[in-house]
Amino acid sequence: MDGVLVIDKPLGPTSFDVVRQVRGLLKVKKAGHTGTLDPMATGVLPVCLGEATKVAGVITEGDKAYDAVVRLGIETDTQDAQGKPTAQAPVPPLTAPLLEAVLARFRGTFEQVPPMYSAVKVAGKRLYELARAGEEVERASRTVTVHELVLRDFSADRLTLSVRCTKGFYVRTLAYDLGRALGCGAHLEALRRTMSGPFTLARALPLGDLASLSREAVAGRLVSLADSLTDLPAVRVNADEARRVLHGVPVEVAPVPGRVRVLGPDDALLAMAEVVGGRLRYQRVFN
């Protein structure tokens, strides 16, 4: 069973818990997720099966989209609803113009400091390991891009937002930073991922439904390797060239910048490669 199964992750389990359930229910040896979702988060979690595990790292690089609820007036040690409150302050009167002015600071490309409760490594240790030991260390900021940040709704102490961003962006930290910008503190109350790369909720299978489906039904829901990499430009080759690709023999093609996916006459994924000097330089060939 090779391909990507898009799971609608429920509230509670970790991404690794979801992968374990999928592996056990489908009796597959190779399975892995692409981009961790916190236990409190729900939504799109692509799970790579079989040969698709070889492209998990590439899939992870895609943009993400989320719907988020931000609770104003309370900060927590984890920057989300699962943490312990650390500070509380009154929320100022909110208006759409005020909120739009603050949100404007978090659109585009800027530097973001990852939270202590994250999987980022510092001196060989995960930040969350240090945080659980009561330590707080200085973290280097990282360049992130927010393509879209939309205010969907607001009340006296809550904001509902939609975000589309690059890999590595922390919505928890956005909530924290928004609270600081408003002068009252805040934390992330709820998070639902609606997109990860080419995968959306429209093609996601609720985890609870997986056990009731036959193996054939699950196979019919798999996204092929070729369709999983639609963010990469496609280079198509004919039957003779396809045989050369599968044997790792360079093939001459038209210049294309960056990494490409090489497709055969039947649109099956043959390889990932770069075009160097008008010839394919293979990064991975799929048999």
PDB file of C-alpha atoms in Angstrom:
ATOM      1  CA  MET A   1       0.000   0.000   0.000  1.00  0.00           C
ATOM      2  CA  ASP A   2       1.820   3.094  -1.297  1.00  0.00           C
ATOM      3  CA  GLY A   3       0.551   6.660  -1.147  1.00  0.00           C
ATOM      4  CA  VAL A   4      -0.608   9.368   1.248  1.00  0.00           C
ATOM      5  CA  LEU A   5      -3.662   8.886   3.442  1.00  0.00           C
ATOM      6  CA  VAL A   6      -5.013  12.247   4.585  1.00  0.00           C
ATOM      7  CA  ILE A   7      -6.329  11.884   8.123  1.00  0.00           C
ATOM      8  CA  ASP A   8      -8.600  14.366   9.883  1.00  0.00           C
ATOM      9  CA  LYS A   9      -6.853  14.227  13.259  1.00  0.00           C
ATOM     10  CA  PRO A  10      -9.148  14.451  16.286  1.00  0.00           C
ATOM     11  CA  LEU A  11      -8.504  16.361  19.496  1.00  0.00           C
ATOM     12  CA  GLY A  12      -6.302  14.469  21.961  1.00  0.00           C
ATOM     13  CA  PRO A  13      -3.858  12.064  20.305  1.00  0.00           C
ATOM     14  CA  THR A  14      -0.409  13.091  19.174  1.00  0.00           C
ATOM     15  CA  SER A  15       0.626  12.825  15.527  1.00  0.00           C
ATOM     16  CA  PHE A  16       2.674   9.744  16.460  1.00  0.00           C
ATOM     17  CA  ASP A  17      -0.410   8.177  18.088  1.00  0.00           C
ATOM     18  CA  VAL A  18      -2.296   8.653  14.813  1.00  0.00           C
ATOM     19  CA  VAL A  19       0.494   7.016  12.811  1.00  0.00           C
ATOM     20  CA  ARG A  20       0.549   4.057  15.204  1.00  0.00           C
ATOM     21  CA  GLN A  21      -3.199   3.581  14.808  1.00  0.00           C
ATOM     22  CA  VAL A  22      -3.008   3.793  11.022  1.00  0.00           C
ATOM     23  CA  ARG A  23      -0.105   1.337  10.906  1.00  0.00           C
ATOM     24  CA  GLY A  24      -1.914  -1.110  13.170  1.00  0.00           C
ATOM     25  CA  LEU A  25      -5.282  -0.935  11.416  1.00  0.00           C
ATOM     26  CA  LEU A  26      -3.827  -1.233   7.915  1.00  0.00           C
ATOM     27  CA  LYS A  27      -1.098  -3.735   8.859  1.00  0.00           C
ATOM     28  CA  VAL A  28       1.596  -1.719   7.070  1.00  0.00           C
ATOM     29  CA  LYS A  29       5.268  -1.644   8.059  1.00  0.00           C
ATOM     30  CA  LYS A  30       6.171   1.787   6.734  1.00  0.00           C
ATOM     31  CA  ALA A  31       4.153   4.809   7.838  1.00  0.00           C
ATOM     32  CA  GLY A  32       5.013   8.333   8.892  1.00  0.00           C
ATOM     33  CA  HIS A  33       3.356  11.720   9.278  1.00  0.00           C
ATOM     34  CA  THR A  34       4.304  14.955   7.573  1.00  0.00           C
ATOM     35  CA  GLY A  35       4.361  17.890   9.935  1.00  0.00           C
ATOM     36  CA  THR A  36       3.469  17.432  13.601  1.00  0.00           C
ATOM     37  CA  LEU A  37       0.138  18.557  15.003  1.00  0.00           C
ATOM     38  CA  ASP A  38      -0.092  19.231  18.741  1.00  0.00           C
ATOM     39  CA  PRO A  39      -2.524  17.033  20.734  1.00  0.00           C
ATOM     40  CA  MET A  40      -4.917  19.987  21.102  1.00  0.00           C
ATOM     41  CA  ALA A  41      -4.959  20.579  17.337  1.00  0.00           C
ATOM     42  CA  THR A  42      -7.281  18.886  14.863  1.00  0.00           C
ATOM     43  CA  GLY A  43      -7.440  18.637  11.101  1.00  0.00           C
ATOM     44  CA  VAL A  44      -5.274  17.711   8.145  1.00  0.00           C
ATOM     45  CA  LEU A  45      -2.514  15.207   8.938  1.00  0.00           C
ATOM     46  CA  PRO A  46      -1.066  13.512   5.835  1.00  0.00           C
ATOM     47  CA  VAL A  47       0.214  10.015   6.672  1.00  0.00           C
ATOM     48  CA  CYS A  48       2.700   8.540   4.206  1.00  0.00           C
ATOM     49  CA  LEU A  49       2.466   4.797   3.575  1.00  0.00           C
ATOM     50  CA  GLY A  50       4.998   2.497   1.928  1.00  0.00           C
ATOM     51  CA  GLU A  51       6.989   4.190  -0.846  1.00  0.00           C
ATOM     52  CA  ALA A  52       5.428   7.546   0.061  1.00  0.00           C
ATOM     53  CA  THR A  53       7.557   7.648   3.227  1.00  0.00           C
ATOM     54  CA  LYS A  54      10.477   8.440   0.903  1.00  0.00           C
ATOM     55  CA  VAL A  55       8.911  11.807   0.005  1.00  0.00           C
ATOM     56  CA  ALA A  56       7.616  12.731   3.479  1.00  0.00           C
ATOM     57  CA  GLY A  57      10.347  15.326   3.929  1.00  0.00           C
ATOM     58  CA  VAL A  58       9.403  17.049   0.682  1.00  0.00           C
ATOM     59  CA  ILE A  59       5.691  17.059   1.523  1.00  0.00           C
ATOM     60  CA  THR A  60       6.482  18.594   4.922  1.00  0.00           C
ATOM     61  CA  GLU A  61       7.983  21.646   3.216  1.00  0.00           C
ATOM     62  CA  GLY A  62       4.611  22.787   1.830  1.00  0.00           C
ATOM     63  CA  ASP A  63       2.617  25.747   3.131  1.00  0.00           C
ATOM     64  CA  LYS A  64       0.058  25.219   5.881  1.00  0.00           C
ATOM     65  CA  ALA A  65      -3.341  26.780   6.633  1.00  0.00           C
ATOM     66  CA  TYR A  66      -5.189  26.956   9.952  1.00  0.00           C
ATOM     67  CA  ASP A  67      -8.335  28.206  11.628  1.00  0.00           C
ATOM     68  CA  ALA A  68      -7.533  29.441  15.122  1.00  0.00           C
ATOM     69  CA  VAL A  69      -9.276  30.798  18.202  1.00  0.00           C
ATOM     70  CA  VAL A  70      -7.198  33.152  20.360  1.00  0.00           C
ATOM     71  CA  ARG A  71      -8.222  33.751  23.983  1.00  0.00           C
ATOM     72  CA  LEU A  72      -7.231  37.228  25.148  1.00  0.00           C
ATOM     73  CA  GLY A  73      -6.359  38.293  28.692  1.00  0.00           C
ATOM     74  CA  ILE A  74      -4.516  35.157  29.842  1.00  0.00           C
ATOM     75  CA  GLU A  75      -0.991  33.949  29.028  1.00  0.00           C
ATOM     76  CA  THR A  76       0.102  30.337  29.616  1.00  0.00           C
ATOM     77  CA  ASP A  77       3.506  28.687  29.843  1.00  0.00           C
ATOM     78  CA  THR A  78       2.877  26.685  26.639  1.00  0.00           C
ATOM     79  CA  GLN A  79       1.184  29.565  24.774  1.00  0.00           C
ATOM     80  CA  ASP A  80      -1.929  27.385  24.373  1.00  0.00           C
ATOM     81  CA  ALA A  81      -4.902  26.098  26.349  1.00  0.00           C
ATOM     82  CA  GLN A  82      -3.014  23.053  27.619  1.00  0.00           C
ATOM     83  CA  GLY A  83      -0.578  25.146  29.642  1.00  0.00           C
ATOM     84  CA  LYS A  84      -0.697  26.712  33.081  1.00  0.00           C
ATOM     85  CA  PRO A  85      -1.751  30.369  33.344  1.00  0.00           C
ATOM     86  CA  THR A  86       1.250  32.627  33.985  1.00  0.00           C
ATOM     87  CA  ALA A  87      -0.251  36.117  33.660  1.00  0.00           C
ATOM     88  CA  GLN A  88      -3.628  37.793  33.439  1.00  0.00           C
ATOM     89  CA  ALA A  89      -4.656  41.300  32.386  1.00  0.00           C
ATOM     90  CA  PRO A  90      -7.814  43.143  31.352  1.00  0.00           C
ATOM     91  CA  VAL A  91      -8.630  43.132  27.640  1.00  0.00           C
ATOM     92  CA  PRO A  92      -8.959  46.588  26.091  1.00  0.00           C
ATOM     93  CA  PRO A  93     -12.125  47.492  24.185  1.00  0.00           C
ATOM     94  CA  LEU A  94     -11.799  45.813  20.788  1.00  0.00           C
ATOM     95  CA  THR A  95     -12.739  47.264  17.442  1.00  0.00           C
ATOM     96  CA  ALA A  96     -12.195  45.958  13.928  1.00  0.00           C
ATOM     97  CA  PRO A  97      -9.845  48.862  13.007  1.00  0.00           C
ATOM     98  CA  LEU A  98      -7.724  48.284  16.124  1.00  0.00           C
ATOM     99  CA  LEU A  99      -7.447  44.556  15.469  1.00  0.00           C
ATOM    100  CA  GLU A 100      -6.682  45.016  11.775  1.00  0.00           C
ATOM    101  CA  ALA A 101      -3.887  47.449  12.649  1.00  0.00           C
ATOM    102  CA  VAL A 102      -2.345  44.891  15.016  1.00  0.00           C
ATOM    103  CA  LEU A 103      -2.799  41.964  12.623  1.00  0.00           C
ATOM    104  CA  ALA A 104      -1.053  43.936   9.875  1.00  0.00           C
ATOM    105  CA  ARG A 105       2.213  43.548  11.833  1.00  0.00           C
ATOM    106  CA  PHE A 106       2.029  39.782  11.390  1.00  0.00           C
ATOM    107  CA  ARG A 107       1.502  39.602   7.634  1.00  0.00           C
ATOM    108  CA  GLY A 108       4.354  39.065   5.216  1.00  0.00           C
ATOM    109  CA  THR A 109       7.880  37.885   6.065  1.00  0.00           C
ATOM    110  CA  PHE A 110       9.290  38.498   9.543  1.00  0.00           C
ATOM    111  CA  GLU A 111      11.261  36.884  12.381  1.00  0.00           C
ATOM    112  CA  GLN A 112       9.501  34.627  14.888  1.00  0.00           C
ATOM    113  CA  VAL A 113      10.981  33.181  18.085  1.00  0.00           C
ATOM    114  CA  PRO A 114       9.845  29.550  18.569  1.00  0.00           C
ATOM    115  CA  PRO A 115       8.134  28.728  21.880  1.00  0.00           C
ATOM    116  CA  MET A 116       9.872  26.850  24.672  1.00  0.00           C
ATOM    117  CA  TYR A 117       7.332  24.052  24.334  1.00  0.00           C
ATOM    118  CA  SER A 118       8.398  23.009  20.842  1.00  0.00           C
ATOM    119  CA  ALA A 119      10.490  20.330  19.149  1.00  0.00           C
ATOM    120  CA  VAL A 120      13.197  22.791  18.080  1.00  0.00           C
ATOM    121  CA  LYS A 121      16.642  21.652  19.213  1.00  0.00           C
ATOM    122  CA  VAL A 122      19.065  23.833  21.178  1.00  0.00           C
ATOM    123  CA  ALA A 123      22.465  22.362  22.051  1.00  0.00           C
ATOM    124  CA  GLY A 124      21.191  18.903  21.089  1.00  0.00           C
ATOM    125  CA  LYS A 125      18.100  18.991  23.295  1.00  0.00           C
ATOM    126  CA  ARG A 126      14.456  19.565  22.377  1.00  0.00           C
ATOM    127  CA  LEU A 127      13.112  22.805  23.787  1.00  0.00           C
ATOM    128  CA  TYR A 128      10.121  21.042  25.334  1.00  0.00           C
ATOM    129  CA  GLU A 129      12.530  18.786  27.281  1.00  0.00           C
ATOM    130  CA  LEU A 130      14.233  21.843  28.742  1.00  0.00           C
ATOM    131  CA  ALA A 131      10.880  23.495  29.450  1.00  0.00           C
ATOM    132  CA  ARG A 132       9.612  20.433  31.316  1.00  0.00           C
ATOM    133  CA  ALA A 133      12.777  20.562  33.433  1.00  0.00           C
ATOM    134  CA  GLY A 134      11.950  24.142  34.374  1.00  0.00           C
ATOM    135  CA  GLU A 135      14.584  25.729  32.148  1.00  0.00           C
ATOM    136  CA  GLU A 136      14.117  28.607  29.745  1.00  0.00           C
ATOM    137  CA  VAL A 137      16.857  29.294  27.222  1.00  0.00           C
ATOM    138  CA  GLU A 138      17.447  31.935  24.615  1.00  0.00           C
ATOM    139  CA  ARG A 139      16.050  30.887  21.226  1.00  0.00           C
ATOM    140  CA  ALA A 140      17.208  32.123  17.861  1.00  0.00           C
ATOM    141  CA  SER A 141      14.475  33.679  15.757  1.00  0.00           C
ATOM    142  CA  ARG A 142      13.528  32.118  12.434  1.00  0.00           C
ATOM    143  CA  THR A 143      12.314  33.723   9.243  1.00  0.00           C
ATOM    144  CA  VAL A 144       8.680  32.878   8.528  1.00  0.00           C
ATOM    145  CA  THR A 145       6.103  34.123   6.069  1.00  0.00           C
ATOM    146  CA  VAL A 146       2.388  34.647   6.636  1.00  0.00           C
ATOM    147  CA  HIS A 147       0.712  34.736   3.239  1.00  0.00           C
ATOM    148  CA  GLU A 148      -2.759  35.406   4.648  1.00  0.00           C
ATOM    149  CA  LEU A 149      -4.041  36.417   8.070  1.00  0.00           C
ATOM    150  CA  VAL A 150      -7.783  37.019   8.153  1.00  0.00           C
ATOM    151  CA  LEU A 151      -9.884  38.181  11.096  1.00  0.00           C
ATOM    152  CA  ARG A 152     -13.028  36.043  10.867  1.00  0.00           C
ATOM    153  CA  ASP A 153     -14.764  37.190  14.047  1.00  0.00           C
ATOM    154  CA  PHE A 154     -14.144  38.656  17.487  1.00  0.00           C
ATOM    155  CA  SER A 155     -15.847  39.109  20.837  1.00  0.00           C
ATOM    156  CA  ALA A 156     -14.846  40.850  24.052  1.00  0.00           C
ATOM    157  CA  ASP A 157     -12.027  38.385  24.730  1.00  0.00           C
ATOM    158  CA  ARG A 158     -11.653  36.084  21.712  1.00  0.00           C
ATOM    159  CA  LEU A 159     -10.446  36.329  18.128  1.00  0.00           C
ATOM    160  CA  THR A 160     -11.194  33.859  15.348  1.00  0.00           C
ATOM    161  CA  LEU A 161      -8.511  33.870  12.669  1.00  0.00           C
ATOM    162  CA  SER A 162      -7.569  32.084   9.461  1.00  0.00           C
ATOM    163  CA  VAL A 163      -3.843  31.786   8.686  1.00  0.00           C
ATOM    164  CA  ARG A 164      -1.908  30.568   5.660  1.00  0.00           C
ATOM    165  CA  CYS A 165       1.812  30.366   6.330  1.00  0.00           C
ATOM    166  CA  THR A 166       5.121  28.685   5.613  1.00  0.00           C
ATOM    167  CA  LYS A 167       6.476  25.587   7.292  1.00  0.00           C
ATOM    168  CA  GLY A 168       7.807  26.211  10.793  1.00  0.00           C
ATOM    169  CA  PHE A 169       5.349  28.963  11.726  1.00  0.00           C
ATOM    170  CA  TYR A 170       3.884  28.639  15.221  1.00  0.00           C
ATOM    171  CA  VAL A 171       0.271  29.756  15.543  1.00  0.00           C
ATOM    172  CA  ARG A 172       0.675  29.463  19.320  1.00  0.00           C
ATOM    173  CA  THR A 173       3.366  32.116  19.175  1.00  0.00           C
ATOM    174  CA  LEU A 174       1.207  34.275  16.944  1.00  0.00           C
ATOM    175  CA  ALA A 175      -1.463  34.174  19.669  1.00  0.00           C
ATOM    176  CA  TYR A 176       1.117  35.084  22.309  1.00  0.00           C
ATOM    177  CA  ASP A 177       2.534  37.944  20.217  1.00  0.00           C
ATOM    178  CA  LEU A 178      -0.937  39.295  19.440  1.00  0.00           C
ATOM    179  CA  GLY A 179      -1.712  39.372  23.149  1.00  0.00           C
ATOM    180  CA  ARG A 180       1.483  41.281  23.845  1.00  0.00           C
ATOM    181  CA  ALA A 181       0.722  43.728  21.022  1.00  0.00           C
ATOM    182  CA  LEU A 182      -2.732  44.370  22.525  1.00  0.00           C
ATOM    183  CA  GLY A 183      -1.247  44.763  25.996  1.00  0.00           C
ATOM    184  CA  CYS A 184      -3.352  42.070  27.657  1.00  0.00           C
ATOM    185  CA  GLY A 185      -1.646  38.769  26.879  1.00  0.00           C
ATOM    186  CA  ALA A 186      -3.244  35.829  25.077  1.00  0.00           C
ATOM    187  CA  HIS A 187      -3.003  32.137  24.332  1.00  0.00           C
ATOM    188  CA  LEU A 188      -4.179  29.772  21.602  1.00  0.00           C
ATOM    189  CA  GLU A 189      -7.498  28.234  22.620  1.00  0.00           C
ATOM    190  CA  ALA A 190      -8.251  26.054  19.569  1.00  0.00           C
ATOM    191  CA  LEU A 191      -6.506  25.140  16.326  1.00  0.00           C
ATOM    192  CA  ARG A 192      -7.658  23.288  13.218  1.00  0.00           C
ATOM    193  CA  ARG A 193      -5.343  22.692  10.275  1.00  0.00           C
ATOM    194  CA  THR A 194      -7.266  23.042   7.040  1.00  0.00           C
ATOM    195  CA  MET A 195      -4.407  22.534   4.566  1.00  0.00           C
ATOM    196  CA  SER A 196      -0.944  21.002   4.444  1.00  0.00           C
ATOM    197  CA  GLY A 197       0.756  21.370   1.071  1.00  0.00           C
ATOM    198  CA  PRO A 198      -1.644  20.005  -1.572  1.00  0.00           C
ATOM    199  CA  PHE A 199      -3.819  18.250   1.027  1.00  0.00           C
ATOM    200  CA  THR A 200      -7.041  19.792   2.342  1.00  0.00           C
ATOM    201  CA  LEU A 201      -9.888  18.851   4.669  1.00  0.00           C
ATOM    202  CA  ALA A 202     -12.017  18.018   1.626  1.00  0.00           C
ATOM    203  CA  ARG A 203     -10.006  14.821   1.088  1.00  0.00           C
ATOM    204  CA  ALA A 204      -9.385  14.008   4.760  1.00  0.00           C
ATOM    205  CA  LEU A 205     -10.711  10.857   6.424  1.00  0.00           C
ATOM    206  CA  PRO A 206     -11.776  11.129  10.097  1.00  0.00           C
ATOM    207  CA  LEU A 207      -9.508   8.856  12.112  1.00  0.00           C
ATOM    208  CA  GLY A 208     -12.519   7.242  13.781  1.00  0.00           C
ATOM    209  CA  ASP A 209     -13.859   6.069  10.408  1.00  0.00           C
ATOM    210  CA  LEU A 210     -10.717   4.193   9.430  1.00  0.00           C
ATOM    211  CA  ALA A 211     -11.487   1.006  11.354  1.00  0.00           C
ATOM    212  CA  SER A 212     -14.801   0.527   9.516  1.00  0.00           C
ATOM    213  CA  LEU A 213     -13.314   0.708   6.003  1.00  0.00           C
ATOM    214  CA  SER A 214     -12.049  -2.228   3.988  1.00  0.00           C
ATOM    215  CA  ARG A 215      -8.474  -2.278   2.777  1.00  0.00           C
ATOM    216  CA  GLU A 216      -9.739  -1.709  -0.751  1.00  0.00           C
ATOM    217  CA  ALA A 217     -11.760   1.322   0.340  1.00  0.00           C
ATOM    218  CA  VAL A 218      -8.721   2.807   2.059  1.00  0.00           C
ATOM    219  CA  ALA A 219      -6.571   2.133  -0.998  1.00  0.00           C
ATOM    220  CA  GLY A 220      -9.106   4.054  -3.063  1.00  0.00           C
ATOM    221  CA  ARG A 221      -8.602   7.103  -0.847  1.00  0.00           C
ATOM    222  CA  LEU A 222      -4.814   7.138  -1.139  1.00  0.00           C
ATOM    223  CA  VAL A 223      -3.190  10.079  -2.879  1.00  0.00           C
ATOM    224  CA  SER A 224      -0.544   8.855  -5.313  1.00  0.00           C
ATOM    225  CA  LEU A 225       3.107   9.825  -5.013  1.00  0.00           C
ATOM    226  CA  ALA A 226       2.846  11.971  -8.143  1.00  0.00           C
ATOM    227  CA  ASP A 227      -0.218  13.834  -6.846  1.00  0.00           C
ATOM    228  CA  SER A 228       1.448  14.295  -3.457  1.00  0.00           C
ATOM    229  CA  LEU A 229       4.201  16.403  -5.007  1.00  0.00           C
ATOM    230  CA  THR A 230       2.156  18.813  -7.095  1.00  0.00           C
ATOM    231  CA  ASP A 231       4.080  21.722  -5.560  1.00  0.00           C
ATOM    232  CA  LEU A 232       7.058  20.577  -7.678  1.00  0.00           C
ATOM    233  CA  PRO A 233       7.177  21.310 -11.432  1.00  0.00           C
ATOM    234  CA  ALA A 234       6.580  18.222 -13.576  1.00  0.00           C
ATOM    235  CA  VAL A 235       9.014  16.963 -16.220  1.00  0.00           C
ATOM    236  CA  ARG A 236       7.455  14.306 -18.449  1.00  0.00           C
ATOM    237  CA  VAL A 237       9.501  11.706 -20.325  1.00  0.00           C
ATOM    238  CA  ASN A 238       8.576   9.118 -22.953  1.00  0.00           C
ATOM    239  CA  ALA A 239       8.727   5.329 -22.534  1.00  0.00           C
ATOM    240  CA  ASP A 240      12.355   4.992 -23.656  1.00  0.00           C
ATOM    241  CA  GLU A 241      13.463   7.857 -21.420  1.00  0.00           C
ATOM    242  CA  ALA A 242      11.457   6.416 -18.529  1.00  0.00           C
ATOM    243  CA  ARG A 243      13.478   3.199 -18.681  1.00  0.00           C
ATOM    244  CA  ARG A 244      16.672   5.246 -18.534  1.00  0.00           C
ATOM    245  CA  VAL A 245      15.375   7.239 -15.570  1.00  0.00           C
ATOM    246  CA  LEU A 246      14.554   4.070 -13.628  1.00  0.00           C
ATOM    247  CA  HIS A 247      18.134   2.898 -14.190  1.00  0.00           C
ATOM    248  CA  GLY A 248      19.555   6.215 -13.033  1.00  0.00           C
ATOM    249  CA  VAL A 249      20.800   7.200 -16.491  1.00  0.00           C
ATOM    250  CA  PRO A 250      20.757  11.009 -17.069  1.00  0.00           C
ATOM    251  CA  VAL A 251      18.150  12.230 -19.565  1.00  0.00           C
ATOM    252  CA  GLU A 252      18.252  15.537 -21.414  1.00  0.00           C
ATOM    253  CA  VAL A 253      15.264  17.802 -20.690  1.00  0.00           C
ATOM    254  CA  ALA A 254      14.291  21.451 -21.007  1.00  0.00           C
ATOM    255  CA  PRO A 255      15.731  23.685 -18.254  1.00  0.00           C
ATOM    256  CA  VAL A 256      13.529  23.959 -15.150  1.00  0.00           C
ATOM    257  CA  PRO A 257      14.664  25.793 -12.008  1.00  0.00           C
ATOM    258  CA  GLY A 258      14.772  23.953  -8.687  1.00  0.00           C
ATOM    259  CA  ARG A 259      13.629  20.473  -7.826  1.00  0.00           C
ATOM    260  CA  VAL A 260      11.256  18.645 -10.205  1.00  0.00           C
ATOM    261  CA  ARG A 261       9.164  15.478 -10.272  1.00  0.00           C
ATOM    262  CA  VAL A 262       9.810  13.207 -13.220  1.00  0.00           C
ATOM    263  CA  LEU A 263       6.673  11.556 -14.625  1.00  0.00           C
ATOM    264  CA  GLY A 264       6.417   8.699 -17.107  1.00  0.00           C
ATOM    265  CA  PRO A 265       3.940   8.333 -20.007  1.00  0.00           C
ATOM    266  CA  ASP A 266       1.285   7.064 -17.585  1.00  0.00           C
ATOM    267  CA  ASP A 267       1.925   9.993 -15.175  1.00  0.00           C
ATOM    268  CA  ALA A 268       3.487   7.671 -12.597  1.00  0.00           C
ATOM    269  CA  LEU A 269       6.202   9.247 -10.458  1.00  0.00           C
ATOM    270  CA  LEU A 270       9.605   7.968 -11.601  1.00  0.00           C
ATOM    271  CA  ALA A 271      11.992  10.235  -9.725  1.00  0.00           C
ATOM    272  CA  MET A 272      12.737  13.505  -8.002  1.00  0.00           C
ATOM    273  CA  ALA A 273      15.583  15.414  -9.598  1.00  0.00           C
ATOM    274  CA  GLU A 274      17.209  18.724 -10.435  1.00  0.00           C
ATOM    275  CA  VAL A 275      17.968  19.874 -13.963  1.00  0.00           C
ATOM    276  CA  VAL A 276      21.674  20.628 -14.213  1.00  0.00           C
ATOM    277  CA  GLY A 277      23.183  21.552 -17.560  1.00  0.00           C
ATOM    278  CA  GLY A 278      20.018  20.450 -19.346  1.00  0.00           C
ATOM    279  CA  ARG A 279      20.186  16.941 -17.840  1.00  0.00           C
ATOM    280  CA  LEU A 280      18.366  15.312 -14.943  1.00  0.00           C
ATOM    281  CA  ARG A 281      20.410  14.877 -11.803  1.00  0.00           C
ATOM    282  CA  TYR A 282      18.456  12.393  -9.679  1.00  0.00           C
ATOM    283  CA  GLN A 283      17.840  12.856  -5.973  1.00  0.00           C
ATOM    284  CA  ARG A 284      15.615   9.797  -5.638  1.00  0.00           C
ATOM    285  CA  VAL A 285      14.432   7.193  -8.141  1.00  0.00           C
ATOM    286  CA  PHE A 286      11.264   5.183  -7.486  1.00  0.00           C
ATOM    287  CA  ASN A 287      10.974   1.597  -8.719  1.00  0.00           C
TER     288      ASN A 287
END
